[in-house]
DNA sequence: GAGCACTGC
């Protein structure tokens, strides 16, 4: 393709504020290297008024906006390339319009004919919703009709849907039910550079689907051909293709694939997709000047503080975005900045400090989107959440200390930890790009240019740094038995795969031959849960306490529901007391969920009592109920967002259980039965108290301690099961329930030697 | 007596 000019670059010749010239903290920064980049999907725009006249104007405005996008000048070429290639790699920089426009081009070119769909995956739920909404608006249709989206808990599509935006995890789910993705003519994997675990699994899977649909379509044209050769890892699906559903399969057309990425790291993608062609689409991003420090900073927090005031006192208006590693760091920086800002002289503009991180309650998160008052500069203290997940308007200055808190995972021990590590080059570029969304901006990297060149190019893909039990279960469910030979773009370590297979085997999900067991493994793979929780649901159905386990796995699947701000710790602990069970955290969580649901029901009933005839009054009643629940949450120091999510999950899992023909039953007050069920479910995570008072995890033999946030902290139970093993200063277990040590060999005899619970009967290594 | 980046089904 005569393609498409290179992406717009940063300025090469800017003179930096640091360059030595008269700054209060001068001499800190060297000259710019002129880089700029980064970006995310198209943002949400305001819906226009519904007045006919305004609507006409709106349509014209939309058309103008679409035509102005860099991608629209190459529509014809792009469509031809898609037609010509089975797989096409599209590199589109920020603001190119690829996410909203390319699917519309494909729609116009006839890829949705004959009831077929174009599917577009996104790593995040919000992106799927906002982009689908925008595209529907541009096409002048209602969301959910021709253009729809599908995310967990919300399917906004219909029989007439032709462009379907969805989370990557959702497409994986769909592939379980329809292994050939027979309703799709083309799949677009967007934001492929983010390399989420779902995206990476999809890569391998879709390559397989392409192969089989190719085979099916040529088989149907060249008439008879025997079942495809077996012997490769996909033989199960191939035989499925050969035996079942024959008429439909014969008609199937080949599957096209478009992989869209924001980085220039095309080589890896093209090689992986069998030498696929790549095209570049120019972006539209303002230049961002990059500054480095001349020497390494001993204390990056101090350097960040000084740089903030340097910008504040010397630079033109525009808000500042400072990247920090976590909540604690943000809170202390907030205090420091506020303290220093209070000493600013009267004739200097004010500084407004706003924190944002995922655990912050939503009302407080919203503050970053409010414009600062006249004559005030806003400084936003953010975690990685501001890197991709949300775009904050008004940012012209980015301060990047070059560090990030990332999850690490030791496959040998199964221990997870969070560690502060240097960012990758791609991440640093993504961060600096945040300064050039609306106007030219500046990015101050609190490290030397030499150090930048030594950073790794891209972040290690998620699939290489987390627990793979779920992924392996899904692959087995797809009929891929040879998981070690699966076509990963970046293969996880062998030990990591083997360990997760052992884990699945211990749970009974795999047979001695390593195949998915039926019905246990098959059922487990259907649940949108960690394998251990999926198994727990199945066991609890046999043990008569599935209602309690349903509440437990729902609560275990969300972020901590207890919200304890540092300054109100005592109050929060007191509030928690009313929910506590002496048996442990699991039953405590069940109590929280039950109280919440009861409160919500009462609030709903109270609202219903005063129900009037007008919809207005019922809306008010809803608002009242909502308010009551929210104040109940804050009075009890409970994170409302987490609990709402737990309720959603509970509802969804209940549906799955019932769909399998299993019964949800409660054991009532018989918590002994429920604790036995917890022991039977979580036997892989058991720990026993040693003579010296420490605890020993039975499966790995490592020494662990009960986390102080557990209700069993300081209670010295003899034997416990737990759900989380996290390493910080030492190894802590969290979410714990007391069990009788004799239950373990009784309920998990295949794992624990019958004579006792000193050690498991296998897996000693 | 400690501390939890961010997503997703």
XYZ file of C-alpha atoms (C1' of nucleotides) in Angstrom:
774
model
C 0.000 0.000 0.000
C 1.365 3.402 -0.888
C 0.521 3.874 2.528
C -0.213 6.279 4.732
C 2.302 8.627 6.032
C 4.185 7.786 9.186
C 2.631 8.803 12.422
C 2.950 12.350 13.577
C 6.000 12.789 15.732
C 6.943 15.014 18.593
C 8.867 18.177 18.160
C 12.569 17.748 17.720
C 13.586 21.231 18.442
C 11.736 22.448 21.465
C 13.724 24.161 24.096
C 13.001 22.753 27.454
C 12.217 24.547 30.634
C 14.960 22.614 32.377
C 17.738 23.364 29.946
C 19.346 25.290 32.739
C 17.517 28.538 32.368
C 16.420 30.364 35.437
C 14.155 27.848 37.050
C 13.717 27.540 40.769
C 14.881 23.951 40.644
C 16.845 24.527 37.474
C 19.261 22.256 35.777
C 17.154 19.211 36.440
C 16.152 18.433 32.883
C 18.073 17.876 29.701
C 16.975 18.599 26.152
C 14.044 16.834 24.614
C 14.333 13.800 22.377
C 11.116 14.685 20.712
C 9.200 11.469 21.204
C 5.484 11.323 21.539
C 2.915 8.668 21.142
C 0.424 6.470 22.833
C -3.264 6.335 22.768
C -6.478 4.531 23.196
C -9.763 3.982 21.489
C -11.946 6.819 20.387
C -13.542 8.598 23.242
C -17.107 9.153 24.111
C -18.803 12.250 22.840
C -21.832 14.030 24.054
C -25.167 13.011 22.598
C -26.744 15.849 20.727
C -30.204 17.246 21.154
C -33.098 15.398 19.554
C -34.627 18.443 17.849
C -35.038 17.818 14.098
C -33.007 20.822 13.118
C -30.295 20.012 15.583
C -30.339 16.459 14.327
C -29.614 17.599 10.803
C -26.761 19.712 12.041
C -25.557 16.869 14.125
C -25.463 14.493 11.176
C -23.504 17.012 9.173
C -21.135 17.542 12.075
C -20.603 13.807 12.385
C -19.873 13.529 8.684
C -17.375 16.361 8.869
C -15.680 14.791 11.852
C -15.475 11.415 10.121
C -14.018 12.914 6.950
C -11.402 14.766 8.961
C -10.027 11.583 10.501
C -6.696 10.467 9.029
C -8.056 7.012 8.273
C -10.892 8.180 5.997
C -8.549 9.116 3.158
C -7.420 5.510 2.862
C -10.774 3.738 3.127
C -10.599 2.150 -0.309
C -7.062 0.916 0.112
C -7.809 -0.558 3.531
C -10.873 -2.407 2.284
C -8.917 -3.833 -0.663
C -6.183 -5.031 1.661
C -8.691 -6.741 3.905
C -10.243 -8.437 0.871
C -6.857 -9.533 -0.412
C -5.462 -10.894 2.877
C -6.727 -13.516 5.314
C -5.057 -11.611 8.100
C -4.113 -7.958 8.115
C -2.152 -6.094 10.758
C -3.202 -2.456 11.129
C -0.926 -0.143 13.045
C -2.931 2.928 13.926
C -1.607 5.646 16.136
C -3.680 7.637 18.604
C -6.491 9.580 17.015
C -6.386 7.739 13.687
C -10.002 6.681 14.096
C -9.290 3.019 13.410
C -11.547 1.688 16.166
C -14.663 3.539 15.038
C -14.055 3.804 11.288
C -12.572 0.545 10.043
C -15.612 -1.527 11.112
C -17.880 0.933 9.288
C -15.754 0.642 6.136
C -16.052 -3.130 6.345
C -19.787 -2.868 6.849
C -20.101 -0.654 3.791
C -17.929 -3.066 1.801
C -20.366 -5.902 2.380
C -18.713 -7.935 5.120
C -21.999 -8.117 7.005
C -24.045 -9.555 4.174
C -26.012 -12.758 4.515
C -26.554 -12.418 8.251
C -22.823 -12.433 9.008
C -21.255 -10.191 11.626
C -18.036 -8.296 12.056
C -16.842 -8.696 15.658
C -14.498 -6.162 17.258
C -12.828 -7.004 20.560
C -11.719 -4.534 23.224
C -9.748 -5.212 26.398
C -12.108 -3.097 28.527
C -15.840 -2.995 29.083
C -16.212 0.784 28.959
C -14.431 0.930 25.613
C -16.811 -1.639 24.125
C -19.822 0.394 25.271
C -18.608 3.866 24.333
C -17.248 2.902 20.929
C -20.391 0.957 19.999
C -22.490 3.918 21.095
C -20.457 6.309 18.990
C -20.512 4.086 15.906
C -24.273 3.591 16.208
C -24.641 7.362 16.347
C -22.436 7.836 13.300
C -24.453 5.269 11.378
C -27.720 6.777 12.545
C -28.975 3.609 14.183
C -29.987 2.604 17.682
C -27.372 0.827 19.820
C -28.304 -2.825 20.098
C -29.714 -3.027 16.596
C -27.296 -2.981 13.651
C -24.492 -1.910 15.975
C -24.330 -3.550 19.386
C -22.036 -4.573 22.178
C -21.651 -7.539 24.442
C -19.934 -7.466 27.807
C -20.332 -9.514 30.963
C -23.732 -8.921 32.584
C -24.898 -6.937 29.567
C -25.740 -8.162 26.086
C -26.833 -5.227 23.994
C -27.259 -6.983 20.654
C -30.148 -8.387 18.642
C -30.833 -10.616 15.652
C -30.150 -7.636 13.397
C -26.708 -6.855 14.838
C -23.996 -6.632 12.195
C -21.177 -4.789 13.949
C -20.598 -6.247 17.384
C -18.169 -4.670 19.826
C -17.250 -6.879 22.767
C -14.655 -7.552 25.411
C -12.019 -10.069 24.353
C -13.070 -12.368 27.193
C -16.607 -12.354 25.858
C -15.519 -13.601 22.431
C -13.646 -16.433 24.155
C -16.884 -17.400 25.901
C -18.706 -17.354 22.610
C -16.083 -19.578 21.032
C -16.799 -22.220 23.686
C -20.376 -22.476 22.425
C -19.591 -22.020 18.720
C -16.025 -23.238 18.064
C -16.045 -22.064 14.446
C -17.483 -18.625 15.289
C -19.731 -19.359 12.370
C -21.705 -16.125 12.548
C -18.617 -13.964 12.008
C -17.162 -13.170 8.614
C -14.392 -11.161 10.206
C -12.932 -10.535 13.650
C -11.035 -7.388 14.567
C -8.733 -7.688 17.574
C -8.269 -4.113 18.740
C -5.579 -2.841 21.140
C -3.595 -6.002 20.402
C -0.427 -4.391 21.769
C -1.891 -4.537 25.259
C -1.521 -8.310 25.074
C -4.154 -9.182 27.641
C -4.372 -12.831 28.553
C -7.639 -13.088 26.626
C -6.194 -11.470 23.518
C -3.257 -13.869 23.540
C -5.483 -16.935 23.838
C -7.724 -15.568 21.092
C -4.712 -15.203 18.769
C -3.956 -18.927 18.856
C -7.576 -19.921 18.796
C -8.496 -17.709 15.855
C -5.569 -18.994 13.821
C -6.990 -22.466 14.355
C -10.504 -21.365 13.437
C -9.179 -19.782 10.242
C -7.465 -23.014 9.279
C -10.546 -25.096 9.868
C -12.921 -22.718 8.140
C -10.554 -22.553 5.207
C -10.557 -26.343 5.085
C -14.333 -26.448 5.384
C -14.894 -23.931 2.628
C -12.543 -25.590 0.151
C -13.941 -28.983 1.100
C -17.403 -27.786 0.257
C -16.366 -26.400 -3.111
C -14.181 -29.309 -4.178
C -16.914 -31.593 -2.922
C -15.941 -34.677 -1.044
C -12.941 -34.882 1.150
C -12.578 -37.140 4.122
C -12.435 -35.810 7.662
C -9.363 -33.683 8.143
C -6.254 -35.472 9.239
C -5.973 -35.970 12.948
C -2.800 -35.720 14.855
C -2.550 -32.069 15.491
C -3.656 -30.362 18.617
C -6.948 -29.362 17.102
C -8.108 -32.787 16.122
C -11.062 -32.788 18.448
C -12.499 -29.720 16.884
C -11.733 -31.026 13.451
C -13.559 -34.222 14.107
C -16.361 -32.182 15.535
C -16.361 -30.264 12.322
C -16.388 -33.474 10.311
C -19.160 -35.169 12.219
C -21.601 -32.667 13.563
C -23.619 -29.960 12.040
C -22.564 -30.944 8.552
C -24.873 -28.879 6.344
C -24.131 -25.611 8.096
C -20.428 -26.251 8.214
C -20.208 -26.940 4.510
C -21.491 -23.513 3.694
C -19.101 -21.685 5.934
C -16.819 -19.066 4.463
C -13.224 -18.444 5.535
C -12.686 -16.216 8.557
C -10.861 -12.939 8.068
C -8.773 -11.439 10.813
C -7.673 -7.868 11.422
C -5.185 -7.244 14.213
C -5.031 -3.605 15.298
C -2.219 -2.280 17.415
C -1.006 1.119 18.505
C 2.711 0.412 18.624
C 5.266 0.054 15.904
C 6.187 -3.388 17.160
C 4.733 -4.896 14.002
C 7.352 -7.512 13.354
C 6.198 -9.836 16.102
C 2.587 -9.700 14.968
C 3.378 -10.222 11.290
C 5.664 -13.175 11.937
C 3.177 -14.799 14.257
C 0.367 -14.434 11.733
C 2.292 -16.261 9.034
C 3.890 -13.224 7.471
C 0.738 -11.133 7.375
C 0.859 -7.782 5.657
C 0.937 -4.670 7.824
C -0.301 -1.172 7.097
C 0.257 2.059 8.932
C -2.431 4.600 9.573
C -1.362 8.040 10.574
C -2.525 9.344 13.894
C -3.554 12.734 15.070
C -1.797 13.672 18.212
C -0.132 16.876 19.298
C 3.620 16.858 19.784
C 4.916 16.247 23.261
C 8.354 17.447 24.266
C 10.224 14.955 26.393
C 12.656 15.997 29.120
C 15.001 13.782 31.086
C 16.975 14.500 34.207
C 20.730 14.970 33.779
C 21.520 12.669 36.653
C 19.555 9.867 38.339
C 17.221 11.051 41.091
C 17.925 9.594 44.511
C 14.391 10.289 45.707
C 11.817 10.281 42.927
C 9.021 11.447 45.214
C 11.005 14.511 46.175
C 11.905 15.068 42.533
C 8.234 14.775 41.575
C 7.311 17.321 44.209
C 9.905 19.816 42.982
C 8.993 19.262 39.351
C 5.323 19.852 40.076
C 6.066 23.284 41.522
C 8.572 24.009 38.776
C 5.831 23.490 36.206
C 3.295 25.305 38.297
C 5.424 28.431 38.672
C 7.027 28.586 35.242
C 4.774 26.997 32.655
C 1.712 28.201 30.794
C -1.729 27.067 31.977
C -2.631 23.390 31.705
C -3.131 20.583 34.180
C -0.451 18.225 35.454
C -0.663 14.430 35.547
C 1.742 12.721 37.935
C 2.079 8.927 37.782
C 2.645 7.189 41.128
C 2.691 3.524 42.081
C -0.148 3.122 44.567
C -2.713 4.421 46.983
C -0.309 4.962 49.856
C 2.137 6.906 47.749
C -0.667 9.014 46.323
C -2.038 9.814 49.778
C 1.319 10.937 51.132
C 2.115 12.980 48.027
C -1.301 14.606 48.324
C -0.491 15.713 51.879
C 2.947 17.010 50.885
C 1.678 18.956 47.882
C -1.175 20.532 49.819
C 1.160 21.530 52.603
C 3.650 23.151 50.231
C 0.938 24.755 48.130
C -0.413 26.506 51.200
C 2.851 28.443 51.383
C 2.575 29.785 47.821
C 2.471 33.534 47.659
C -0.894 35.246 47.099
C -0.147 36.428 43.566
C 0.543 32.933 42.237
C -2.343 30.865 40.900
C -3.697 28.153 43.189
C -2.907 24.442 42.960
C -5.712 21.875 43.223
C -4.591 18.354 44.114
C -6.837 15.451 42.976
C -6.041 11.780 43.568
C -7.314 8.891 41.462
C -6.892 5.134 41.760
C -9.150 2.144 41.169
C -10.036 1.506 44.825
C -11.253 5.066 45.311
C -15.059 5.297 45.601
C -16.607 6.421 42.301
C -17.905 9.764 43.598
C -14.356 10.767 44.462
C -13.013 9.407 41.176
C -15.316 11.791 39.326
C -13.416 14.769 40.713
C -10.632 14.371 38.137
C -13.091 15.180 35.361
C -14.216 18.470 36.866
C -12.430 21.485 35.455
C -10.369 23.438 37.948
C -11.823 26.838 38.914
C -10.568 29.897 37.089
C -7.013 30.763 38.042
C -6.296 27.322 39.464
C -4.065 24.594 38.117
C -5.088 20.990 38.706
C -2.511 18.340 39.527
C -3.743 14.776 39.257
C -2.015 12.046 41.228
C -2.777 8.798 39.463
C -1.835 5.164 39.313
C -1.712 3.267 36.051
C -5.454 3.774 35.790
C -4.724 7.022 33.891
C -2.405 5.279 31.457
C -5.070 3.529 29.374
C -8.302 3.069 31.314
C -9.378 6.655 31.501
C -8.572 9.783 29.584
C -8.586 12.956 31.628
C -9.175 16.195 29.710
C -7.011 19.274 30.158
C -3.669 17.537 30.721
C -0.681 19.350 29.204
C 2.098 18.238 31.526
C 2.997 14.697 32.500
C 5.467 13.801 35.220
C 6.668 10.228 34.951
C 8.917 8.769 37.659
C 9.197 5.670 35.457
C 7.901 3.159 37.948
C 4.856 0.934 38.119
C 3.459 -1.544 40.611
C 2.981 -4.828 38.790
C 1.788 -8.288 39.673
C 4.420 -10.930 39.871
C 3.743 -14.638 40.106
C 5.959 -17.509 41.103
C 4.670 -20.597 39.284
C 6.678 -22.907 41.517
C 5.050 -21.807 44.752
C 1.879 -20.239 43.390
C 2.611 -17.102 45.373
C 1.525 -13.782 43.961
C 3.091 -10.492 44.874
C 2.992 -6.886 43.845
C 6.301 -5.287 43.082
C 7.418 -1.844 42.035
C 9.340 -2.191 38.769
C 10.578 0.159 36.019
C 8.106 0.824 33.198
C 8.746 -0.369 29.641
C 9.564 2.021 26.800
C 6.086 1.515 25.379
C 4.565 2.402 28.737
C 6.707 5.508 29.059
C 5.528 6.581 25.599
C 1.924 5.857 26.466
C 2.281 8.037 29.555
C 3.895 10.940 27.719
C 1.177 10.766 25.057
C -1.303 11.756 27.739
C 0.074 15.307 27.548
C -0.734 15.764 23.854
C -4.412 14.962 23.573
C -5.674 18.513 23.131
C -2.660 20.765 22.638
C 1.098 20.372 22.413
C 2.398 19.215 25.775
C 5.448 18.374 27.818
C 6.537 15.244 29.612
C 9.108 15.224 32.391
C 10.750 11.876 32.941
C 12.382 11.711 36.347
C 15.243 9.600 35.084
C 18.085 9.964 32.621
C 17.891 9.466 28.882
C 20.509 6.781 29.227
C 18.230 4.893 31.583
C 15.369 5.186 29.134
C 17.383 3.448 26.443
C 17.937 0.571 28.859
C 14.259 0.004 29.609
C 12.665 -3.099 28.095
C 10.799 -2.317 24.874
C 7.423 -3.676 25.922
C 5.846 -5.007 29.090
C 5.962 -8.780 29.501
C 2.622 -10.163 28.237
C 0.197 -11.005 30.994
C 0.112 -14.667 29.997
C 3.744 -14.998 31.035
C 3.255 -13.636 34.505
C 0.126 -15.110 35.996
C -1.577 -18.260 37.105
C -2.643 -20.251 34.041
C -5.110 -22.676 35.597
C -8.088 -20.949 34.023
C -6.482 -20.597 30.597
C -5.518 -24.258 30.531
C -9.028 -25.278 31.552
C -10.454 -23.204 28.708
C -8.026 -24.694 26.168
C -8.952 -28.197 27.288
C -12.605 -27.239 26.897
C -11.860 -26.195 23.321
C -10.633 -29.750 22.753
C -6.993 -28.750 22.662
C -5.281 -31.543 24.564
C -1.717 -30.689 23.674
C -1.628 -27.416 25.572
C 2.168 -27.415 25.697
C 2.149 -27.344 21.904
C -0.491 -24.608 21.637
C 0.442 -21.846 19.234
C 1.072 -19.005 21.673
C 2.605 -15.829 20.309
C 4.756 -15.769 23.456
C 4.753 -19.102 25.176
C 4.382 -19.187 28.952
C 7.097 -21.129 30.755
C 6.805 -24.892 30.746
C 6.796 -25.045 34.528
C 3.916 -22.611 34.639
C 1.833 -24.740 32.269
C 2.700 -28.005 33.993
C 1.901 -26.599 37.434
C -1.489 -25.394 36.311
C -2.263 -28.800 34.753
C -1.345 -30.480 38.046
C -3.644 -28.044 39.797
C -6.528 -28.916 37.461
C -5.820 -32.612 37.879
C -5.933 -32.290 41.672
C -9.324 -30.623 41.345
C -10.600 -33.518 39.246
C -11.006 -31.432 36.109
C -8.638 -33.645 34.106
C -8.533 -37.398 33.629
C -5.395 -39.504 34.073
C -4.844 -39.026 30.339
C -4.962 -35.277 30.760
C -8.285 -34.828 29.010
C -11.150 -32.760 30.329
C -13.209 -34.935 32.675
C -16.921 -35.304 32.148
C -19.005 -34.036 33.826
C -16.725 -32.320 36.382
C -14.169 -30.691 34.088
C -16.755 -29.851 31.464
C -18.978 -28.152 34.010
C -16.059 -26.337 35.651
C -15.007 -24.862 32.330
C -18.475 -23.371 31.840
C -18.304 -21.213 34.971
C -16.843 -17.704 34.674
C -14.856 -18.429 37.837
C -11.398 -19.500 38.909
C -11.241 -23.315 38.615
C -11.057 -23.776 42.383
C -14.229 -21.735 42.854
C -15.951 -23.542 40.012
C -15.159 -26.844 41.690
C -16.358 -25.481 45.016
C -19.748 -24.721 43.438
C -20.045 -28.300 42.183
C -19.015 -29.818 45.519
C -21.397 -27.593 47.449
C -24.308 -28.819 45.339
C -23.526 -32.343 46.552
C -23.019 -31.256 50.155
C -26.240 -29.263 50.503
C -24.776 -25.789 50.987
C -24.642 -24.328 47.492
C -26.482 -21.177 48.590
C -23.669 -20.408 51.033
C -20.937 -21.315 48.539
C -22.588 -19.164 45.902
C -22.329 -16.182 48.236
C -18.738 -17.103 49.088
C -17.387 -17.435 45.559
C -19.180 -14.225 44.577
C -17.520 -12.317 47.395
C -14.143 -13.958 46.701
C -14.380 -12.847 43.068
C -14.488 -9.116 43.810
C -12.065 -6.621 45.324
C -12.112 -6.224 49.060
C -15.541 -5.055 50.215
C -14.205 -3.468 53.374
C -13.095 0.093 52.790
C -10.880 1.389 55.580
C -9.495 4.899 55.166
C -6.392 5.351 57.247
C -7.786 8.126 59.396
C -10.913 6.182 60.364
C -9.403 2.768 60.890
C -10.824 2.234 64.379
C -14.320 3.243 63.310
C -14.126 0.912 60.326
C -12.998 -1.992 62.481
C -15.875 -1.386 64.876
C -18.356 -1.345 62.026
C -17.040 -4.640 60.776
C -17.700 -6.336 64.123
C -21.393 -6.826 63.491
C -20.654 -9.126 60.553
C -17.882 -11.201 62.108
C -18.128 -14.965 62.399
C -15.719 -16.725 64.751
C -15.379 -19.452 62.135
C -13.537 -17.168 59.760
C -13.645 -14.762 56.866
C -15.808 -16.753 54.460
C -18.831 -16.809 56.738
C -18.140 -13.182 57.660
C -18.394 -12.310 53.971
C -21.626 -14.260 53.632
C -23.009 -12.187 56.516
C -22.051 -8.962 54.762
C -23.719 -10.010 51.533
C -26.879 -11.121 53.348
C -27.145 -7.873 55.284
C -26.625 -5.904 52.102
C -29.281 -7.787 50.165
C -31.713 -7.446 53.077
C -31.027 -3.735 53.269
C -31.541 -3.385 49.529
C -34.841 -5.273 49.723
C -36.080 -3.142 52.597
C -35.067 0.006 50.802
C -36.912 -1.191 47.717
C -40.032 -2.078 49.720
C -39.981 1.254 51.511
C -39.700 3.000 48.171
C -42.544 0.866 46.811
C -44.917 1.815 49.651
C -45.224 5.370 48.536
C -45.590 4.412 44.908
C -47.619 6.984 43.076
C -49.079 6.893 39.591
C -46.621 9.201 37.944
C -43.320 7.845 36.760
C -41.753 10.879 38.270
C -42.550 9.839 41.788
C -41.346 6.306 41.249
C -38.063 7.651 39.932
C -37.787 9.670 43.101
C -38.505 6.589 45.173
C -35.752 4.725 43.358
C -33.397 7.536 44.090
C -34.392 7.351 47.740
C -33.758 3.611 47.861
C -30.411 4.066 46.154
C -29.463 6.741 48.646
C -30.427 4.566 51.592
C -28.264 1.686 50.369
C -25.364 4.002 49.758
C -25.521 5.483 53.214
C -25.766 1.988 54.687
C -22.564 1.119 52.839
C -20.653 4.158 53.989
C -21.887 3.777 57.579
C -20.524 0.229 57.541
C -17.312 1.136 55.677
C -18.293 -1.081 52.796
C -17.310 -0.530 49.178
C -20.670 -0.276 47.385
C -19.165 -0.888 43.964
C -17.599 -4.181 45.035
C -20.800 -5.394 46.644
C -22.941 -4.516 43.652
C -20.561 -6.535 41.542
C -20.730 -9.465 43.956
C -24.523 -9.408 43.631
C -24.226 -9.446 39.820
C -21.827 -12.358 39.914
C -24.047 -14.233 42.338
C -26.977 -13.854 39.996
C -24.952 -14.985 36.996
C -23.474 -18.050 38.703
C -26.879 -19.032 40.041
C -28.069 -19.074 36.445
C -25.204 -21.327 35.370
C -25.789 -23.773 38.252
C -29.483 -24.031 37.503
C -28.755 -24.309 33.802
C -26.725 -27.424 34.573
C -29.742 -28.923 36.290
C -28.157 -28.644 39.744
C -29.973 -27.403 42.825
C -29.177 -24.389 44.960
C -29.846 -25.375 48.562
C -28.985 -23.800 51.885
C -27.611 -25.586 54.921
C -29.379 -23.010 57.116
C -27.625 -22.573 60.443
C -25.508 -25.686 60.003
C -22.171 -23.961 59.551
C -20.311 -27.134 60.415
C -21.473 -28.648 57.135
C -20.472 -25.535 55.279
C -16.998 -25.487 56.800
C -16.582 -29.137 55.802
C -17.534 -28.089 52.308
C -14.926 -25.316 52.384
C -12.331 -27.888 53.441
C -13.403 -30.240 50.645
C -13.195 -27.375 48.121
C -10.061 -25.556 49.184
C -7.977 -28.527 50.369
C -5.153 -27.372 48.078
C -4.926 -24.239 50.220
C -4.664 -25.617 53.719
C -2.280 -24.504 56.434
C -1.472 -25.886 59.893
C -0.162 -24.282 62.991
C 3.337 -25.408 63.964
C 4.698 -25.922 67.462
C 6.453 -22.574 67.261
C 3.193 -20.800 66.431
C 3.882 -20.153 62.761
C 1.815 -21.705 59.987
C 2.848 -24.063 57.245
C 1.071 -24.236 53.897
C 0.556 -27.968 53.346
C 0.833 -28.094 49.569
C 4.059 -26.135 49.211
C 5.524 -26.515 52.694
C 6.247 -22.828 52.958
C 5.899 -20.819 56.106
C 2.991 -18.362 56.112
C 1.256 -16.038 58.546
C -2.382 -15.095 58.985
C -2.946 -11.644 57.552
C -3.922 -9.027 60.148
C -7.037 -8.173 58.158
C -8.439 -11.658 58.771
C -11.031 -12.138 61.509
C -8.919 -15.107 62.630
C -5.862 -12.940 63.194
C -4.591 -13.576 66.721
C -7.033 -16.448 67.241
C -4.462 -19.205 66.679
C -6.639 -21.808 64.951
C -4.992 -25.222 64.546
C -5.882 -25.781 60.899
C -7.305 -23.468 58.231
C -8.135 -23.275 54.526
C -7.475 -20.027 52.710
C -8.031 -18.389 49.339
C -5.118 -16.044 48.900
C -1.403 -16.243 49.473
C 0.228 -12.858 49.013
C 3.838 -11.944 49.563
C 4.690 -8.502 50.941
C 7.224 -8.217 53.731
C 6.405 -11.850 54.493
C 3.982 -14.443 53.136
C 0.462 -13.844 54.297
C -2.666 -15.938 53.870
C -5.992 -14.136 53.597
C -9.662 -15.109 53.468
C -9.424 -17.923 55.949
C -11.763 -20.384 57.671
C -11.013 -22.754 60.549
C -11.347 -26.419 59.744
C -10.682 -29.705 61.541
C -7.404 -31.166 60.324
C -8.976 -34.630 60.161
C -11.413 -33.441 57.518
C -8.673 -33.046 54.938
C -7.718 -36.736 54.528
C -11.393 -37.630 54.863
C -12.648 -35.212 52.199
C -9.617 -35.125 49.901
C -8.161 -38.629 50.253
C -6.625 -38.495 46.772
C -4.454 -35.640 47.899
C -3.756 -36.195 51.573
C -2.283 -39.390 52.968
C -4.940 -41.173 54.994
C -2.769 -41.333 58.094
C -2.740 -37.630 58.722
C -2.254 -34.206 57.379
C 1.428 -33.724 57.841
C 2.019 -33.673 54.134
C 0.045 -34.261 51.007
C 0.351 -37.771 49.632
C 1.831 -36.507 46.383
C 3.484 -33.580 44.702
C 6.320 -33.461 47.145
C 8.802 -31.781 44.885
C -0.748 -5.862 63.889
C -0.471 -4.873 57.855
C -1.267 -2.351 53.531
C -3.915 -3.711 48.072
C -1.235 -1.610 40.069
C -4.912 -2.672 36.377
C -8.158 -5.445 33.569
C -11.634 -9.578 32.300
C -15.402 -14.062 32.093
